[in-house]
């Protein structure tokens, strides 16, 4: 049987599973019931299943009928601390927790892909490692899986792919992009230390507030004057705190913000600009300056060869019209990038947009309604990619 027919057989069951997951969302690193559901759905397959430590997340290994490479297929399974406002019949039963990033669809697509590939395992030249990953939203799950040696353990993962819902692409279509597709996300904090003093005698103290103003002004040149206009990046200052009364010179000012960038080089150069500008302005005005960076996730940079294989798989199994080449990357972050420090890989998009306005809202919006017809599309894309990938290297 072919992949479309096998997907059609399980389509209704998959939609029910997705609705169940949607109704019972779990926060990052607390995905206990989702983990049980994954184990239960795959229990009658030949996939060897292991729970991750802490009982959140599942690794499954499917051995094909012939020798070959091992492909990692990853889906994230966690939900967000958001109060759902969709009005769906299967709306979240847990107040304040919602699958607003579509990870319920990701989990279901990977489950469906596992069921389909299990049925055709004898024709596979190589192995599949299914990674049902917890804790993506807090950027912990991928690191945990790498530390557990999941990529290294036999069969060792050669390359890895993942999917993400996308409200900018129509349901039924798959979006691909070569090179960068998601951004590096880092945060930082700058503490400007003055002396404190009486507001009436500024010359007798060191005031950090005008220094903060100089730093904020100078930061506007990091993107506009120091970054190539052909590169994309963001520096946003999200918080500023200083002083506590009107007639006193503040002792300290704290500024904090986030950096988004699409290349490893830009990620480093922006950090250097932030540090240099802050320290040099501090020096000019005699304040103490402490700059601290909190590293987030690296950029997601797709492997071109894997994008070509996916493009072929989509054209052959879903039709030429259902392949969308994404013009722009997103400046959102994704912890899939940690796997890409270890292996080549690719993130692709499953379109979840339809004519309903609620499907066109942004990810993490409490009212977003993903088009669930995207589920069979995702299963066909992922399964046919896996088949094509493994047979290519036979
Ligand atoms: Ni997400």
mmCIF file of C-alpha atoms and ligand atoms in Angstrom:
data_model
loop_
_atom_site.group_PDB
_atom_site.id
_atom_site.type_symbol
_atom_site.label_atom_id
_atom_site.label_comp_id
_atom_site.label_asym_id
_atom_site.label_seq_id
_atom_site.Cartn_x
_atom_site.Cartn_y
_atom_site.Cartn_z
ATOM 1 C CA UNK A 1 0.000 0.000 0.000
ATOM 2 C CA UNK A 2 1.191 3.504 -0.630
ATOM 3 C CA UNK A 3 1.663 6.273 1.905
ATOM 4 C CA UNK A 4 -1.489 8.191 0.903
ATOM 5 C CA UNK A 5 -3.678 5.124 1.356
ATOM 6 C CA UNK A 6 -2.098 4.219 4.694
ATOM 7 C CA UNK A 7 -2.549 7.813 5.881
ATOM 8 C CA UNK A 8 -6.175 7.794 4.781
ATOM 9 C CA UNK A 9 -6.824 4.659 6.857
ATOM 10 C CA UNK A 10 -5.692 6.346 10.087
ATOM 11 C CA UNK A 11 -6.815 9.902 9.364
ATOM 12 C CA UNK A 12 -9.966 9.871 11.539
ATOM 13 C CA UNK A 13 -8.196 8.189 14.445
ATOM 14 C CA UNK A 14 -5.408 10.755 14.228
ATOM 15 C CA UNK A 15 -7.848 13.663 14.347
ATOM 16 C CA UNK A 16 -9.448 12.174 17.468
ATOM 17 C CA UNK A 17 -6.017 11.773 19.081
ATOM 18 C CA UNK A 18 -5.130 15.359 18.281
ATOM 19 C CA UNK A 19 -8.382 16.605 19.822
ATOM 20 C CA UNK A 20 -7.688 14.568 22.939
ATOM 21 C CA UNK A 21 -4.192 16.061 23.254
ATOM 22 C CA UNK A 22 -5.626 19.527 22.636
ATOM 23 C CA UNK A 23 -8.158 19.028 25.420
ATOM 24 C CA UNK A 24 -5.498 17.800 27.857
ATOM 25 C CA UNK A 25 -2.514 20.104 27.335
ATOM 26 C CA UNK A 26 0.492 19.824 29.635
ATOM 27 C CA UNK A 27 3.178 22.396 30.419
ATOM 28 C CA UNK A 28 6.848 21.923 29.553
ATOM 29 C CA UNK A 29 8.539 18.991 31.347
ATOM 30 C CA UNK A 30 5.185 17.909 32.802
ATOM 31 C CA UNK A 31 3.931 16.014 29.731
ATOM 32 C CA UNK A 32 3.124 12.800 31.669
ATOM 33 C CA UNK A 33 -0.270 11.976 30.131
ATOM 34 C CA UNK A 34 0.851 12.936 26.641
ATOM 35 C CA UNK A 35 3.805 10.566 27.113
ATOM 36 C CA UNK A 36 1.423 7.746 28.152
ATOM 37 C CA UNK A 37 -0.792 8.444 25.149
ATOM 38 C CA UNK A 38 2.205 8.193 22.788
ATOM 39 C CA UNK A 39 3.311 4.898 24.382
ATOM 40 C CA UNK A 40 -0.227 3.554 24.150
ATOM 41 C CA UNK A 41 -0.799 4.597 20.517
ATOM 42 C CA UNK A 42 2.385 2.850 19.379
ATOM 43 C CA UNK A 43 2.192 -0.212 21.621
ATOM 44 C CA UNK A 44 1.085 -2.609 18.875
ATOM 45 C CA UNK A 45 3.846 -1.616 16.468
ATOM 46 C CA UNK A 46 7.345 -3.035 16.083
ATOM 47 C CA UNK A 47 8.794 0.294 17.254
ATOM 48 C CA UNK A 48 11.014 -0.106 20.340
ATOM 49 C CA UNK A 49 9.815 2.541 22.801
ATOM 50 C CA UNK A 50 11.692 4.138 25.698
ATOM 51 C CA UNK A 51 10.461 6.890 27.985
ATOM 52 C CA UNK A 52 12.867 9.683 28.767
ATOM 53 C CA UNK A 53 13.959 10.110 32.396
ATOM 54 C CA UNK A 54 11.263 11.952 34.332
ATOM 55 C CA UNK A 55 8.561 10.183 32.278
ATOM 56 C CA UNK A 56 8.141 13.095 29.881
ATOM 57 C CA UNK A 57 8.982 12.344 26.260
ATOM 58 C CA UNK A 58 9.411 9.140 24.261
ATOM 59 C CA UNK A 59 12.094 7.774 21.956
ATOM 60 C CA UNK A 60 11.043 5.119 19.425
ATOM 61 C CA UNK A 61 13.319 3.084 17.175
ATOM 62 C CA UNK A 62 12.021 1.447 13.994
ATOM 63 C CA UNK A 63 14.426 -0.851 12.182
ATOM 64 C CA UNK A 64 13.847 -1.169 8.459
ATOM 65 C CA UNK A 65 14.072 -4.347 6.395
ATOM 66 C CA UNK A 66 17.477 -3.414 4.967
ATOM 67 C CA UNK A 67 20.619 -1.770 6.321
ATOM 68 C CA UNK A 68 21.152 1.931 5.869
ATOM 69 C CA UNK A 69 21.229 5.274 7.586
ATOM 70 C CA UNK A 70 19.246 6.364 10.613
ATOM 71 C CA UNK A 71 16.963 9.360 10.282
ATOM 72 C CA UNK A 72 15.763 11.313 13.325
ATOM 73 C CA UNK A 73 12.169 12.599 13.202
ATOM 74 C CA UNK A 74 11.369 15.006 15.997
ATOM 75 C CA UNK A 75 8.116 16.517 17.293
ATOM 76 C CA UNK A 76 7.719 18.706 20.376
ATOM 77 C CA UNK A 77 4.834 17.785 22.692
ATOM 78 C CA UNK A 78 4.436 20.603 25.258
ATOM 79 C CA UNK A 79 1.777 23.311 25.641
ATOM 80 C CA UNK A 80 1.883 26.940 26.824
ATOM 81 C CA UNK A 81 0.682 28.829 29.930
ATOM 82 C CA UNK A 82 -2.086 30.558 27.927
ATOM 83 C CA UNK A 83 -5.821 30.654 28.630
ATOM 84 C CA UNK A 84 -7.578 29.248 25.549
ATOM 85 C CA UNK A 85 -10.196 31.458 23.884
ATOM 86 C CA UNK A 86 -11.096 29.485 20.752
ATOM 87 C CA UNK A 87 -14.564 28.291 21.725
ATOM 88 C CA UNK A 88 -13.775 24.896 20.157
ATOM 89 C CA UNK A 89 -15.857 21.886 21.229
ATOM 90 C CA UNK A 90 -12.602 20.240 22.298
ATOM 91 C CA UNK A 91 -11.205 23.331 24.008
ATOM 92 C CA UNK A 92 -8.592 22.893 26.759
ATOM 93 C CA UNK A 93 -9.955 21.362 29.947
ATOM 94 C CA UNK A 94 -7.036 22.827 31.868
ATOM 95 C CA UNK A 95 -7.505 26.465 32.690
ATOM 96 C CA UNK A 96 -4.489 28.554 31.794
ATOM 97 C CA UNK A 97 -2.859 25.869 29.623
ATOM 98 C CA UNK A 98 -3.267 25.688 25.845
ATOM 99 C CA UNK A 99 -1.724 24.072 22.797
ATOM 100 C CA UNK A 100 -1.346 27.488 21.165
ATOM 101 C CA UNK A 101 1.799 26.625 19.205
ATOM 102 C CA UNK A 102 0.343 23.563 17.469
ATOM 103 C CA UNK A 103 2.520 21.022 19.271
ATOM 104 C CA UNK A 104 -0.622 18.858 19.565
ATOM 105 C CA UNK A 105 -0.580 18.652 15.756
ATOM 106 C CA UNK A 106 3.178 17.957 15.743
ATOM 107 C CA UNK A 107 2.751 15.080 18.204
ATOM 108 C CA UNK A 108 -0.106 13.646 16.138
ATOM 109 C CA UNK A 109 1.731 13.954 12.825
ATOM 110 C CA UNK A 110 4.716 12.089 14.269
ATOM 111 C CA UNK A 111 2.428 9.403 15.725
ATOM 112 C CA UNK A 112 0.757 8.985 12.339
ATOM 113 C CA UNK A 113 4.127 8.892 10.598
ATOM 114 C CA UNK A 114 5.271 6.177 13.023
ATOM 115 C CA UNK A 115 2.149 4.099 12.285
ATOM 116 C CA UNK A 116 2.566 4.513 8.513
ATOM 117 C CA UNK A 117 6.296 3.736 8.459
ATOM 118 C CA UNK A 118 5.774 0.718 10.715
ATOM 119 C CA UNK A 119 3.439 -0.718 8.061
ATOM 120 C CA UNK A 120 6.084 -0.360 5.332
ATOM 121 C CA UNK A 121 9.160 -1.084 7.456
ATOM 122 C CA UNK A 122 10.276 -4.020 5.277
ATOM 123 C CA UNK A 123 10.821 -1.635 2.369
ATOM 124 C CA UNK A 124 12.960 0.807 4.387
ATOM 125 C CA UNK A 125 16.725 0.828 3.892
ATOM 126 C CA UNK A 126 17.763 2.001 7.329
ATOM 127 C CA UNK A 127 16.202 3.034 10.604
ATOM 128 C CA UNK A 128 14.001 5.755 12.009
ATOM 129 C CA UNK A 129 14.427 7.269 15.448
ATOM 130 C CA UNK A 130 11.214 8.965 16.553
ATOM 131 C CA UNK A 131 11.841 11.737 19.078
ATOM 132 C CA UNK A 132 8.767 12.929 20.999
ATOM 133 C CA UNK A 133 10.429 15.838 22.771
ATOM 134 C CA UNK A 134 9.245 17.527 25.971
ATOM 135 C CA UNK A 135 10.036 21.073 27.090
ATOM 136 C CA UNK A 136 10.517 22.937 23.791
ATOM 137 C CA UNK A 137 8.821 26.116 25.014
ATOM 138 C CA UNK A 138 11.351 26.493 27.821
ATOM 139 C CA UNK A 139 14.278 25.467 25.588
ATOM 140 C CA UNK A 140 15.168 22.470 27.756
ATOM 141 C CA UNK A 141 13.970 19.368 25.927
ATOM 142 C CA UNK A 142 16.425 19.230 23.025
ATOM 143 C CA UNK A 143 19.386 19.763 25.353
ATOM 144 C CA UNK A 144 18.128 16.978 27.627
ATOM 145 C CA UNK A 145 17.765 14.565 24.703
ATOM 146 C CA UNK A 146 21.268 15.337 23.460
ATOM 147 C CA UNK A 147 22.698 14.905 26.981
ATOM 148 C CA UNK A 148 20.913 11.544 27.231
ATOM 149 C CA UNK A 149 22.894 10.439 24.179
ATOM 150 C CA UNK A 150 19.796 9.849 22.030
ATOM 151 C CA UNK A 151 21.621 10.956 18.866
ATOM 152 C CA UNK A 152 24.678 8.800 19.676
ATOM 153 C CA UNK A 153 23.093 5.579 20.916
ATOM 154 C CA UNK A 154 22.681 2.739 18.411
ATOM 155 C CA UNK A 155 21.335 3.183 15.858
ATOM 156 C CA UNK A 156 23.214 6.495 15.713
ATOM 157 C CA UNK A 157 21.187 9.339 14.145
ATOM 158 C CA UNK A 158 22.752 10.583 10.870
ATOM 159 C CA UNK A 159 20.445 13.520 10.172
ATOM 160 C CA UNK A 160 17.318 14.915 11.783
ATOM 161 C CA UNK A 161 14.190 16.786 10.691
ATOM 162 C CA UNK A 162 11.185 18.352 12.434
ATOM 163 C CA UNK A 163 7.958 20.090 11.517
ATOM 164 C CA UNK A 164 6.171 23.217 12.686
ATOM 165 C CA UNK A 165 2.661 24.513 12.053
ATOM 166 C CA UNK A 166 2.461 27.769 10.098
ATOM 167 C CA UNK A 167 -0.598 30.038 9.928
ATOM 168 C CA UNK A 168 0.829 31.914 6.919
ATOM 169 C CA UNK A 169 0.585 28.850 4.648
ATOM 170 C CA UNK A 170 -2.687 27.235 3.522
ATOM 171 C CA UNK A 171 -3.695 23.918 5.011
ATOM 172 C CA UNK A 172 -2.830 21.097 2.614
ATOM 173 C CA UNK A 173 0.470 22.715 1.688
ATOM 174 C CA UNK A 174 4.024 22.261 2.964
ATOM 175 C CA UNK A 175 6.453 25.186 3.349
ATOM 176 C CA UNK A 176 10.194 24.758 2.871
ATOM 177 C CA UNK A 177 13.179 27.060 2.927
ATOM 178 C CA UNK A 178 16.902 26.636 2.356
ATOM 179 C CA UNK A 179 19.370 28.211 4.800
ATOM 180 C CA UNK A 180 18.097 30.098 7.862
ATOM 181 C CA UNK A 181 14.457 29.479 8.794
ATOM 182 C CA UNK A 182 14.355 30.535 12.472
ATOM 183 C CA UNK A 183 16.423 32.914 14.579
ATOM 184 C CA UNK A 184 18.889 32.691 17.415
ATOM 185 C CA UNK A 185 17.344 34.102 20.571
ATOM 186 C CA UNK A 186 19.552 35.553 23.281
ATOM 187 C CA UNK A 187 18.733 37.848 26.162
ATOM 188 C CA UNK A 188 20.901 40.288 28.044
ATOM 189 C CA UNK A 189 20.963 42.564 31.064
ATOM 190 C CA UNK A 190 22.996 45.738 31.593
ATOM 191 C CA UNK A 191 23.484 47.222 35.047
ATOM 192 C CA UNK A 192 24.620 50.854 35.123
ATOM 193 C CA UNK A 193 26.014 51.755 38.513
ATOM 194 C CA UNK A 194 25.953 55.316 39.707
ATOM 195 C CA UNK A 195 26.513 56.710 43.181
ATOM 196 C CA UNK A 196 23.115 57.886 44.385
ATOM 197 C CA UNK A 197 22.763 61.374 45.844
ATOM 198 C CA UNK A 198 20.523 64.420 46.299
ATOM 199 C CA UNK A 199 18.609 65.531 43.200
ATOM 200 C CA UNK A 200 19.542 69.192 43.916
ATOM 201 C CA UNK A 201 23.305 68.503 43.751
ATOM 202 C CA UNK A 202 23.893 66.412 40.613
ATOM 203 C CA UNK A 203 27.523 67.550 40.306
ATOM 204 C CA UNK A 204 28.328 65.741 43.555
ATOM 205 C CA UNK A 205 27.130 62.348 42.332
ATOM 206 C CA UNK A 206 27.180 60.022 39.331
ATOM 207 C CA UNK A 207 23.728 59.761 37.760
ATOM 208 C CA UNK A 208 23.091 56.516 35.832
ATOM 209 C CA UNK A 209 19.816 57.697 34.242
ATOM 210 C CA UNK A 210 21.268 59.979 31.502
ATOM 211 C CA UNK A 211 23.895 57.284 30.875
ATOM 212 C CA UNK A 212 21.082 54.771 30.293
ATOM 213 C CA UNK A 213 19.635 57.283 27.800
ATOM 214 C CA UNK A 214 22.969 57.458 25.936
ATOM 215 C CA UNK A 215 23.239 53.676 25.803
ATOM 216 C CA UNK A 216 19.673 53.269 24.539
ATOM 217 C CA UNK A 217 20.286 55.896 21.849
ATOM 218 C CA UNK A 218 23.553 54.296 20.742
ATOM 219 C CA UNK A 219 21.921 50.844 20.564
ATOM 220 C CA UNK A 220 19.708 52.126 17.743
ATOM 221 C CA UNK A 221 22.803 52.128 15.528
ATOM 222 C CA UNK A 222 23.627 48.421 16.074
ATOM 223 C CA UNK A 223 21.137 47.309 13.424
ATOM 224 C CA UNK A 224 20.925 50.523 11.360
ATOM 225 C CA UNK A 225 24.664 51.318 11.059
ATOM 226 C CA UNK A 226 26.673 48.262 12.121
ATOM 227 C CA UNK A 227 24.689 45.404 10.520
ATOM 228 C CA UNK A 228 24.569 44.834 6.776
ATOM 229 C CA UNK A 229 21.209 45.963 5.375
ATOM 230 C CA UNK A 230 21.026 42.546 3.693
ATOM 231 C CA UNK A 231 21.144 40.720 7.038
ATOM 232 C CA UNK A 232 18.181 40.561 9.420
ATOM 233 C CA UNK A 233 18.369 40.961 13.164
ATOM 234 C CA UNK A 234 16.506 42.561 16.071
ATOM 235 C CA UNK A 235 17.682 44.232 19.263
ATOM 236 C CA UNK A 236 14.727 45.000 21.542
ATOM 237 C CA UNK A 237 15.023 46.589 24.968
ATOM 238 C CA UNK A 238 12.060 45.183 26.836
ATOM 239 C CA UNK A 239 12.671 46.538 30.334
ATOM 240 C CA UNK A 240 14.272 49.488 32.087
ATOM 241 C CA UNK A 241 14.270 50.032 35.832
ATOM 242 C CA UNK A 242 15.975 52.731 37.872
ATOM 243 C CA UNK A 243 15.393 55.074 40.779
ATOM 244 C CA UNK A 244 12.568 55.097 43.274
ATOM 245 C CA UNK A 245 11.740 58.696 44.071
ATOM 246 C CA UNK A 246 11.665 62.129 42.431
ATOM 247 C CA UNK A 247 14.179 64.048 44.526
ATOM 248 C CA UNK A 248 16.983 61.482 44.612
ATOM 249 C CA UNK A 249 19.574 60.557 42.028
ATOM 250 C CA UNK A 250 19.172 56.891 41.188
ATOM 251 C CA UNK A 251 21.816 54.470 42.378
ATOM 252 C CA UNK A 252 21.478 51.920 39.556
ATOM 253 C CA UNK A 253 19.666 51.460 36.278
ATOM 254 C CA UNK A 254 19.008 48.024 34.811
ATOM 255 C CA UNK A 255 18.185 47.592 31.136
ATOM 256 C CA UNK A 256 17.315 44.218 29.660
ATOM 257 C CA UNK A 257 16.314 42.962 26.262
ATOM 258 C CA UNK A 258 16.485 40.327 23.577
ATOM 259 C CA UNK A 259 18.536 39.756 20.428
ATOM 260 C CA UNK A 260 17.280 37.829 17.398
ATOM 261 C CA UNK A 261 19.650 36.957 14.572
ATOM 262 C CA UNK A 262 19.789 34.544 11.648
ATOM 263 C CA UNK A 263 23.467 33.586 11.557
ATOM 264 C CA UNK A 264 26.107 32.469 14.020
ATOM 265 C CA UNK A 265 28.382 35.375 12.945
ATOM 266 C CA UNK A 266 25.724 38.049 13.451
ATOM 267 C CA UNK A 267 24.785 36.535 16.793
ATOM 268 C CA UNK A 268 28.342 37.069 18.029
ATOM 269 C CA UNK A 269 28.900 40.491 16.443
ATOM 270 C CA UNK A 270 25.709 41.960 17.964
ATOM 271 C CA UNK A 271 26.726 40.756 21.409
ATOM 272 C CA UNK A 272 30.109 42.409 20.948
ATOM 273 C CA UNK A 273 28.455 45.722 19.927
ATOM 274 C CA UNK A 274 26.181 45.649 22.970
ATOM 275 C CA UNK A 275 29.117 45.062 25.289
ATOM 276 C CA UNK A 276 31.439 47.606 23.643
ATOM 277 C CA UNK A 277 28.850 50.402 23.459
ATOM 278 C CA UNK A 278 27.742 49.907 27.069
ATOM 279 C CA UNK A 279 31.244 49.709 28.490
ATOM 280 C CA UNK A 280 32.579 52.661 26.510
ATOM 281 C CA UNK A 281 29.651 54.922 27.347
ATOM 282 C CA UNK A 282 29.979 53.858 30.968
ATOM 283 C CA UNK A 283 33.658 54.770 30.858
ATOM 284 C CA UNK A 284 32.888 58.184 29.342
ATOM 285 C CA UNK A 285 30.494 59.034 32.178
ATOM 286 C CA UNK A 286 32.274 57.283 35.009
ATOM 287 C CA UNK A 287 29.623 54.700 35.815
ATOM 288 C CA UNK A 288 30.172 51.051 36.499
ATOM 289 C CA UNK A 289 28.805 48.774 33.747
ATOM 290 C CA UNK A 290 28.028 45.062 33.996
ATOM 291 C CA UNK A 291 26.788 43.343 30.844
ATOM 292 C CA UNK A 292 25.458 39.787 31.191
ATOM 293 C CA UNK A 293 24.255 37.605 28.312
ATOM 294 C CA UNK A 294 21.857 34.706 28.777
ATOM 295 C CA UNK A 295 22.292 32.443 25.765
ATOM 296 C CA UNK A 296 19.061 31.135 24.233
ATOM 297 C CA UNK A 297 18.947 28.844 21.232
ATOM 298 C CA UNK A 298 21.118 29.101 18.097
ATOM 299 C CA UNK A 299 19.580 29.891 14.680
ATOM 300 C CA UNK A 300 17.847 27.074 12.774
ATOM 301 C CA UNK A 301 19.787 26.745 9.521
ATOM 302 C CA UNK A 302 18.392 24.155 7.151
ATOM 303 C CA UNK A 303 20.545 21.769 5.165
ATOM 304 C CA UNK A 304 19.888 22.449 1.458
ATOM 305 C CA UNK A 305 20.131 18.806 0.397
ATOM 306 C CA UNK A 306 17.431 17.803 2.902
ATOM 307 C CA UNK A 307 15.198 20.634 1.646
ATOM 308 C CA UNK A 308 15.612 19.228 -1.894
ATOM 309 C CA UNK A 309 14.579 15.746 -0.735
ATOM 310 C CA UNK A 310 11.506 17.174 1.018
ATOM 311 C CA UNK A 311 10.585 19.240 -2.039
ATOM 312 C CA UNK A 312 10.713 16.120 -4.227
ATOM 313 C CA UNK A 313 8.727 14.085 -1.695
ATOM 314 C CA UNK A 314 6.003 16.751 -1.476
ATOM 315 C CA UNK A 315 5.732 17.208 -5.255
ATOM 316 C CA UNK A 316 5.456 13.468 -5.826
ATOM 317 C CA UNK A 317 3.020 12.688 -3.004
ATOM 318 C CA UNK A 318 1.004 15.894 -2.533
ATOM 319 C CA UNK A 319 1.387 17.555 -5.942
ATOM 320 C CA UNK A 320 3.486 20.463 -7.267
ATOM 321 C CA UNK A 321 0.895 23.015 -6.110
ATOM 322 C CA UNK A 322 1.228 21.992 -2.507
ATOM 323 C CA UNK A 323 4.887 22.900 -2.150
ATOM 324 C CA UNK A 324 5.433 26.490 -0.978
ATOM 325 C CA UNK A 325 8.871 28.038 -0.968
ATOM 326 C CA UNK A 326 8.976 30.383 2.057
ATOM 327 C CA UNK A 327 10.479 33.702 1.091
ATOM 328 C CA UNK A 328 11.213 34.814 4.638
ATOM 329 C CA UNK A 329 12.578 33.111 7.728
ATOM 330 C CA UNK A 330 10.872 33.738 11.071
ATOM 331 C CA UNK A 331 12.648 35.608 13.864
ATOM 332 C CA UNK A 332 11.042 33.269 16.383
ATOM 333 C CA UNK A 333 13.231 30.755 18.205
ATOM 334 C CA UNK A 334 13.100 26.947 18.291
ATOM 335 C CA UNK A 335 15.207 24.563 20.383
ATOM 336 C CA UNK A 336 15.494 22.180 17.413
ATOM 337 C CA UNK A 337 18.599 24.287 16.683
ATOM 338 C CA UNK A 338 20.494 22.457 19.445
ATOM 339 C CA UNK A 339 20.301 19.231 17.401
ATOM 340 C CA UNK A 340 21.727 21.176 14.462
ATOM 341 C CA UNK A 341 24.882 21.824 16.464
ATOM 342 C CA UNK A 342 25.354 18.029 16.388
ATOM 343 C CA UNK A 343 23.867 16.953 13.052
ATOM 344 C CA UNK A 344 22.653 18.356 9.727
ATOM 345 C CA UNK A 345 18.912 18.823 9.707
ATOM 346 C CA UNK A 346 15.848 20.656 8.489
ATOM 347 C CA UNK A 347 12.694 22.235 9.872
ATOM 348 C CA UNK A 348 9.703 22.324 7.516
ATOM 349 C CA UNK A 349 6.310 23.997 7.873
ATOM 350 C CA UNK A 350 2.866 22.469 7.652
ATOM 351 C CA UNK A 351 0.312 25.028 6.535
ATOM 352 C CA UNK A 352 -2.638 25.389 8.958
ATOM 353 C CA UNK A 353 -4.427 28.360 7.410
ATOM 354 C CA UNK A 354 -7.928 28.291 5.939
ATOM 355 C CA UNK A 355 -10.636 30.870 5.179
ATOM 356 C CA UNK A 356 -11.540 31.125 8.896
ATOM 357 C CA UNK A 357 -9.925 34.230 10.414
ATOM 358 C CA UNK A 358 -9.081 32.311 13.609
ATOM 359 C CA UNK A 359 -6.694 30.067 11.657
ATOM 360 C CA UNK A 360 -4.773 33.123 10.479
ATOM 361 C CA UNK A 361 -3.879 34.401 13.942
ATOM 362 C CA UNK A 362 -0.281 34.183 15.077
ATOM 363 C CA UNK A 363 1.207 31.248 16.953
ATOM 364 C CA UNK A 364 0.728 31.645 20.747
ATOM 365 C CA UNK A 365 -2.483 33.663 20.200
ATOM 366 C CA UNK A 366 -5.154 32.404 22.674
ATOM 367 C CA UNK A 367 -7.719 32.345 19.850
ATOM 368 C CA UNK A 368 -5.745 30.514 17.150
ATOM 369 C CA UNK A 369 -7.567 27.543 15.563
ATOM 370 C CA UNK A 370 -5.269 25.298 13.538
ATOM 371 C CA UNK A 371 -6.829 23.572 10.511
ATOM 372 C CA UNK A 372 -6.690 19.907 11.494
ATOM 373 C CA UNK A 373 -6.785 18.751 7.853
ATOM 374 C CA UNK A 374 -3.092 19.664 8.016
ATOM 375 C CA UNK A 375 -2.521 16.453 9.972
ATOM 376 C CA UNK A 376 -2.764 13.983 7.056
ATOM 377 C CA UNK A 377 -0.721 16.403 4.922
ATOM 378 C CA UNK A 378 1.991 16.407 7.587
ATOM 379 C CA UNK A 379 1.943 12.602 7.872
ATOM 380 C CA UNK A 380 2.285 12.165 4.098
ATOM 381 C CA UNK A 381 5.124 14.712 3.913
ATOM 382 C CA UNK A 382 7.089 13.258 6.819
ATOM 383 C CA UNK A 383 6.594 9.599 5.841
ATOM 384 C CA UNK A 384 7.420 10.122 2.184
ATOM 385 C CA UNK A 385 10.470 12.197 3.141
ATOM 386 C CA UNK A 386 11.691 9.337 5.375
ATOM 387 C CA UNK A 387 11.181 6.741 2.650
ATOM 388 C CA UNK A 388 12.923 8.851 0.038
ATOM 389 C CA UNK A 389 15.795 9.803 2.354
ATOM 390 C CA UNK A 390 16.571 6.241 3.425
ATOM 391 C CA UNK A 391 16.297 4.805 -0.080
ATOM 392 C CA UNK A 392 18.493 7.533 -1.505
ATOM 393 C CA UNK A 393 21.439 6.426 0.618
ATOM 394 C CA UNK A 394 20.857 2.714 0.154
HETATM 395 NI NI1 LIG B 1 6.294 25.820 18.674
#
